[in-house]
Short mmCIF file of C-alpha atoms and ligand atoms in Angstrom, two decimals:
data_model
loop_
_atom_site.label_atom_id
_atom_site.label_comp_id
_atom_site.label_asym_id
_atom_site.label_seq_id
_atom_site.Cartn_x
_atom_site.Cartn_y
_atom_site.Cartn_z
CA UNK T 1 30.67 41.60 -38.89
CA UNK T 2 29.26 41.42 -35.46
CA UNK T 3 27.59 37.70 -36.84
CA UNK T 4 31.08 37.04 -37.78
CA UNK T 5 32.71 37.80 -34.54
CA UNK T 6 29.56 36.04 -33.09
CA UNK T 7 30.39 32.90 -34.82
CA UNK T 8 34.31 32.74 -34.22
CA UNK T 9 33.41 32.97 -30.11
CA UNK T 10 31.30 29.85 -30.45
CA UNK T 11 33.69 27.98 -31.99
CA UNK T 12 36.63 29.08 -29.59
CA UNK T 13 34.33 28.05 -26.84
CA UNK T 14 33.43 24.77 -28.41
CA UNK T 15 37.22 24.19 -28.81
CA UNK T 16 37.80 24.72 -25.52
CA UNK T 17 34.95 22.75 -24.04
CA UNK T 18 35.92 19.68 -26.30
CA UNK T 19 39.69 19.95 -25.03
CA UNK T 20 39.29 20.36 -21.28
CA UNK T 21 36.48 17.36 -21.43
CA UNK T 22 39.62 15.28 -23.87
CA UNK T 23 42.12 16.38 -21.19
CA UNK T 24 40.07 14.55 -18.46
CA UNK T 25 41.15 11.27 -17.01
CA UNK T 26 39.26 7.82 -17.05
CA UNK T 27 36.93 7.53 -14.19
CA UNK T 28 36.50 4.08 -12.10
CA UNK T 29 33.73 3.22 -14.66
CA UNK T 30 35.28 4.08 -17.83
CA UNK T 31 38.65 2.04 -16.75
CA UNK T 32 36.16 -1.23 -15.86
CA UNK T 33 34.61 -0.87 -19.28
CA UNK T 34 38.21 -0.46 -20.88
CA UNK T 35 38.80 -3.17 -19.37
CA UNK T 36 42.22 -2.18 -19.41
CA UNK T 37 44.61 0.42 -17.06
CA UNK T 38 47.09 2.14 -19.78
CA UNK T 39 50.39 2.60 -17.66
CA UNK T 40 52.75 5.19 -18.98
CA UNK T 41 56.55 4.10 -17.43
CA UNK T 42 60.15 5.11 -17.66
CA UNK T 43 61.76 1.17 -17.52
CA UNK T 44 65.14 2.66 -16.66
CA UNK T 45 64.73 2.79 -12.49
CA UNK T 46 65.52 -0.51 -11.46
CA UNK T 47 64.37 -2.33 -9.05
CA UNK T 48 60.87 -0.38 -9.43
CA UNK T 49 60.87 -0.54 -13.27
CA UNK T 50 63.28 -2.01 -15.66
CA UNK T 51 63.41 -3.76 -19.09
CA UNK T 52 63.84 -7.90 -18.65
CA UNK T 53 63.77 -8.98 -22.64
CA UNK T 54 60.77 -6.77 -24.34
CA UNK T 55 59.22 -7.51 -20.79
CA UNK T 56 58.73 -4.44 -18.11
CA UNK T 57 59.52 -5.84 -14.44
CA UNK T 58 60.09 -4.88 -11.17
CA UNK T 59 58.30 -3.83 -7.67
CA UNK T 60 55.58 -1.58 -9.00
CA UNK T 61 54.67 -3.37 -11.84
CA UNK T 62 54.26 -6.27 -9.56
CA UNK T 63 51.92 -3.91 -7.23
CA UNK T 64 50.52 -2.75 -10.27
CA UNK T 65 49.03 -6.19 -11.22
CA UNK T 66 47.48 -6.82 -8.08
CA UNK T 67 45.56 -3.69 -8.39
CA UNK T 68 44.79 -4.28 -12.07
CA UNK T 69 43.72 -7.59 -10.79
CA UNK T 70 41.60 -6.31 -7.89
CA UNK T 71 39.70 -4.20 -10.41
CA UNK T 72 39.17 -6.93 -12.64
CA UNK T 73 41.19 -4.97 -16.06
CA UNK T 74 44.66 -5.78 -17.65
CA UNK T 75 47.58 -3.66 -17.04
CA UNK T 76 48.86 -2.74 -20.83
CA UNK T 77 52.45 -0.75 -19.72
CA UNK T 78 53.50 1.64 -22.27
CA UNK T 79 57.25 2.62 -22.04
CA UNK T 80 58.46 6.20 -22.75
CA UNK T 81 60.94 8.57 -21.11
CA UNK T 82 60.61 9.78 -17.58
CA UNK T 83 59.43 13.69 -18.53
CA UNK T 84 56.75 11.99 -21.31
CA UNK T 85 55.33 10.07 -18.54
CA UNK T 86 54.47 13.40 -16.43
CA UNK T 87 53.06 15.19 -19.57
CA UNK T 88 51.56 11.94 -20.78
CA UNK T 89 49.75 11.32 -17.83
CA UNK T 90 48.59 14.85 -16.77
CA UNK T 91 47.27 15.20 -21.05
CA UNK T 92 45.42 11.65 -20.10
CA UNK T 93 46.65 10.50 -22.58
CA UNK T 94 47.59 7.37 -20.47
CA UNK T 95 45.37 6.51 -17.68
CA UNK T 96 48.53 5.66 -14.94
CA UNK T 97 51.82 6.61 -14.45
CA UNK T 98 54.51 4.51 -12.83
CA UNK T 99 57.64 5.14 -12.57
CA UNK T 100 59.38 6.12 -9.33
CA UNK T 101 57.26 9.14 -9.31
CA UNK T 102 57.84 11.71 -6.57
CA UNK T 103 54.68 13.15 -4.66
CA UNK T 104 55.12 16.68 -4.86
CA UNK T 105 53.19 19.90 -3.71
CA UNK T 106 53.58 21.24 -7.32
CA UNK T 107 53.13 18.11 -9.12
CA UNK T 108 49.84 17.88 -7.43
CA UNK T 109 48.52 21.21 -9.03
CA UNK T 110 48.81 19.36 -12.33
CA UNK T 111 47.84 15.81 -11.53
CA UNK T 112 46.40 13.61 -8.88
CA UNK T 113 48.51 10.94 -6.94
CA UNK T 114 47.45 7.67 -5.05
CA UNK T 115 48.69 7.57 -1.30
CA UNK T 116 52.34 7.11 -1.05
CA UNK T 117 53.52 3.63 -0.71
CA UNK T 118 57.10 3.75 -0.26
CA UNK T 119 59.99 6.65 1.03
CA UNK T 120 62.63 6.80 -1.19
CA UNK T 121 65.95 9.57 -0.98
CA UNK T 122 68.07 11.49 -3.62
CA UNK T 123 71.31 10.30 -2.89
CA UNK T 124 74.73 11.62 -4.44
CA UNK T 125 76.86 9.54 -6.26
CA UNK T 126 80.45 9.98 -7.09
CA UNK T 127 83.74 8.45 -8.40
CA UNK T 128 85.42 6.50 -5.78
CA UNK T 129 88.48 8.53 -5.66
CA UNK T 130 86.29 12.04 -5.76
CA UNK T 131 86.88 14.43 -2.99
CA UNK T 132 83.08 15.44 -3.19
CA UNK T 133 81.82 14.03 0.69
CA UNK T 134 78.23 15.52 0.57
CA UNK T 135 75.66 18.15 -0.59
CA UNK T 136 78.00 21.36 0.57
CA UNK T 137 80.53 19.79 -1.56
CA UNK T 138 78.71 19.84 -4.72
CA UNK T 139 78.69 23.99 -5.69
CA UNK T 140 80.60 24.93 -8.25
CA UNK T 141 80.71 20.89 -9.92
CA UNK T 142 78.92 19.47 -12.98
CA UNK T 143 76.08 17.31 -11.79
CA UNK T 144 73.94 14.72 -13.82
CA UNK T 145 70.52 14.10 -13.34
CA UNK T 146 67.11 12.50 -15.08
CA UNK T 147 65.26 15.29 -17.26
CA UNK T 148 62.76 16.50 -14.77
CA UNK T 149 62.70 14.43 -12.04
CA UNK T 150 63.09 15.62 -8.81
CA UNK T 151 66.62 15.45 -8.84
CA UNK T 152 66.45 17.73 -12.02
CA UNK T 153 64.31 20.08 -9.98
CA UNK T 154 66.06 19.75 -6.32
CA UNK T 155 70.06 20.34 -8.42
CA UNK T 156 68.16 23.07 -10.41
CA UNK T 157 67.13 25.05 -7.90
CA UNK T 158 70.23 24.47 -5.47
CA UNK T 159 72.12 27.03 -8.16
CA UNK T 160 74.13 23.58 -9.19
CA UNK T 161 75.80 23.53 -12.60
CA UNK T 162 73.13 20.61 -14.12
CA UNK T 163 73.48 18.53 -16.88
CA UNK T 164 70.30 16.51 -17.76
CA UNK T 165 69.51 13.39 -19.72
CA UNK T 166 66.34 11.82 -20.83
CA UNK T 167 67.79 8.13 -20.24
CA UNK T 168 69.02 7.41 -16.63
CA UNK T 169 71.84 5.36 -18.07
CA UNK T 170 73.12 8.26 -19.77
CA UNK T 171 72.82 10.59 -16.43
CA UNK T 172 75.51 7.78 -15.04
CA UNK T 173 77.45 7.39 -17.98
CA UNK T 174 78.03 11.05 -17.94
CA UNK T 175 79.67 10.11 -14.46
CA UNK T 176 81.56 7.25 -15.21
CA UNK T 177 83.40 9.23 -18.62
CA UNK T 178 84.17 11.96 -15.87
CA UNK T 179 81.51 14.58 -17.90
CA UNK T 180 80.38 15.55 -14.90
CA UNK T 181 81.97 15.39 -11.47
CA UNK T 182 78.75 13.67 -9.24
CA UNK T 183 74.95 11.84 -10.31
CA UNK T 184 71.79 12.69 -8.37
CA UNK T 185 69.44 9.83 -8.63
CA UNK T 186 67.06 8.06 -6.16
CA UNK T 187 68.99 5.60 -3.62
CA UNK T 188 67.77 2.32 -4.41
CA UNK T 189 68.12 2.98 -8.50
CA UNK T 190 71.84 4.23 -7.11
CA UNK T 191 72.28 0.96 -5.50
CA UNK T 192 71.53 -1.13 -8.42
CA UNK T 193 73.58 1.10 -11.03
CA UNK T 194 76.52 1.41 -8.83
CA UNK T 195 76.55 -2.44 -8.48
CA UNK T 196 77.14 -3.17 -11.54
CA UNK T 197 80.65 -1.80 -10.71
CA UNK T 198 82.29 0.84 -12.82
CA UNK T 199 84.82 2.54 -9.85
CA UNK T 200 81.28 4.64 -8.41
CA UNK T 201 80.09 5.58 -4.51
CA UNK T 202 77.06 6.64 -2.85
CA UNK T 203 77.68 9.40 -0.26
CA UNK T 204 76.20 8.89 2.82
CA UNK T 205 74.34 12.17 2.94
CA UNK T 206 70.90 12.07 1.59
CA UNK T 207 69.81 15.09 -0.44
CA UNK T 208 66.00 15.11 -0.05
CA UNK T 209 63.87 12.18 1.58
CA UNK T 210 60.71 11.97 -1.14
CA UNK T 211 57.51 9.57 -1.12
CA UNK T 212 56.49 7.75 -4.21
CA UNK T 213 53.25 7.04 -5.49
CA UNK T 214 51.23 6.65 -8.45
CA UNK T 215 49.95 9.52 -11.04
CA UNK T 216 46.93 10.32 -12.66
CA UNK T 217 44.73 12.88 -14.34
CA UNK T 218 42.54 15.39 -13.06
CA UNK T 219 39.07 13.56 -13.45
CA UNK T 220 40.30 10.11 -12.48
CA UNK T 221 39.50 11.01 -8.41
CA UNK T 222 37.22 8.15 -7.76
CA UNK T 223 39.87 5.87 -9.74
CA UNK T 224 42.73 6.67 -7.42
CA UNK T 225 39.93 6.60 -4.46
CA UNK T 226 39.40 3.02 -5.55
CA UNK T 227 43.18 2.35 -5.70
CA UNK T 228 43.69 3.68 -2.93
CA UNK T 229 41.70 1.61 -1.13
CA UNK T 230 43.22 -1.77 -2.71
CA UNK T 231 46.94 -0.18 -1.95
CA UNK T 232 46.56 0.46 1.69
CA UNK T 233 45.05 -2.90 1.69
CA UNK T 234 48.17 -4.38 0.22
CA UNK T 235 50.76 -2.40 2.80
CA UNK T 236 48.65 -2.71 5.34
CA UNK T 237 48.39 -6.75 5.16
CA UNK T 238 52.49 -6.97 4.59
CA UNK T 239 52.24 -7.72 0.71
CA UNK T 240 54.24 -4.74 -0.48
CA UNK T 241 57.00 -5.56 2.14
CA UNK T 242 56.57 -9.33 0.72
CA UNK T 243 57.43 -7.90 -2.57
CA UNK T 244 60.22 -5.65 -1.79
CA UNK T 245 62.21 -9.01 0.30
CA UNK T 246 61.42 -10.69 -3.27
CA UNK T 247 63.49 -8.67 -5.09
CA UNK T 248 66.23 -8.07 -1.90
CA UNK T 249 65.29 -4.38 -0.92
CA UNK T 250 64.54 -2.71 2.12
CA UNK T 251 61.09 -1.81 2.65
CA UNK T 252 60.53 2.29 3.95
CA UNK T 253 56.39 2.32 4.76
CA UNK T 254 55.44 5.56 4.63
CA UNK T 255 54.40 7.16 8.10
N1 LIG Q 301 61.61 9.93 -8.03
C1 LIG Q 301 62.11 10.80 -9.03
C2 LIG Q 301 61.02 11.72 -9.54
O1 LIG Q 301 59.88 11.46 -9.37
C3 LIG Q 301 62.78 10.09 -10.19
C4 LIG Q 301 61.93 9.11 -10.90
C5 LIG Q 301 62.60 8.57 -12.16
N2 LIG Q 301 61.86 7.46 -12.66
C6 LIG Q 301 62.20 6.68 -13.72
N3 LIG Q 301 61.43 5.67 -13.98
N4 LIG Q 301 63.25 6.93 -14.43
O2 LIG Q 301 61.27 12.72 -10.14
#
């Protein structure tokens, strides 16, 4: 029996010392001898990442390359919805995620994130003949959002009455065919999606004020280090402002 019981323990603790060592994310080396950087993305965030053809463009894929260049590997960009990248990227099972993502306090208990490169804010949009004028306005109303994104998170906890969607188009459409009575989404995504004119408005007021970078796994540290180093370079020297004029946005450098 006690053999038994003996046996069963080693095997529970092999288990768990193959999964924590599967769970752990590509170090600098590992990525070099890849020789590839597997980018998880949500290509529904214009202008940072949207579809173009079968092709995945915008302003951090355009970052992206130049690291993946500076590191000497390809970028391969795998596209999935926003909440698979998080899980995706915190399992390892992709080596980067890109997508808009939000640097947050609790975020970074489950993954690691490169410096911020860019402030972005949750704005609030609405119909154009909605009463709704700002965040006090919104208790009470239906509001669409991006499964768990930090609009998700930010409406979730503000007691609002959320409805979420894995696709971003269908967190607007929701708007649009009066579902819901206002969209949280992040302001220059808002910009875009409002542009392409279906009767909506951005409120002025800004919900939150967030900074992006990208995401990793725990064990990647001296991968982002690296990064790091190669993305300050490139804000530092003016080429991530050079790529937001490119495609017409404003550039926010973090503090
Ligand atoms: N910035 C927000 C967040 O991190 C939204 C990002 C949504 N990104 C996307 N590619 N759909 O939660």
């Amino acid at each position: 029996m006690k053999k038994i019981i003996a046996l069963i323990l080693v095997a529970v603790m092999l288990t768990l010392t193959f999964t924590s060592c599967g769970v752990k994310g590509k170090t600098l080396a590992e990525v070099k001898e890849a020789g590839k950087l597997v980018v998880a993305t949500s290509p529904d965030f214009p202008p940072f990442e949207e579809m173009e053809g079968d092709e995945v463009v915008g302003i951090e894929v355009e970052i992206l390359k130049l690291i993946c260049k500076e590191l000497g590997v390809e970028l391969v960009i795998e596209t999935m919805d926003f909440d698979s990248v998080l899980s995706g990227v915190q399992s390892a099972k992709y080596d980067c995620g890109m997508s808009g993502i939000t640097v947050t306090p609790d975020r970074q208990k489950n993954m690691l994130f490169t410096d911020a490169y860019y402030v972005a804010a949750q704005v609030i949009v609405v119909k154009e003949d909605s009463t709704i004028a700002g965040k006090a306005d919104l208790k009470g109303k239906k509001v669409s959002v991006q499964t768990g994104t930090t609009a998700d998170e930010g409406c979730t906890d503000a007691g609002l009455d959320v409805q979420a969607f894995a696709a971003n188009a269908d967190a607007k459409a929701a708007l649009t065919t009066g579902k819901v009575d206002a969209w949280v989404v992040d302001n220059l995504t808002a910009l875009q999606m409002v542009e392409e004119g279906d009767g909506l408005k951005i409120l002025d007021e800004y919900m939150t004020e967030e900074p992006y970078g990208f995401a990793f796994a725990f064990g990647s540290e001296d991968l982002v280090e690296e990064i790091n180093k190669i993305l300050n370079k490139l804000i530092e020297d003016g080429t991530v402002q050079k790529i937001f004029d490119d495609f017409g946005e404003v550039y926010v450098k973090p503090e």
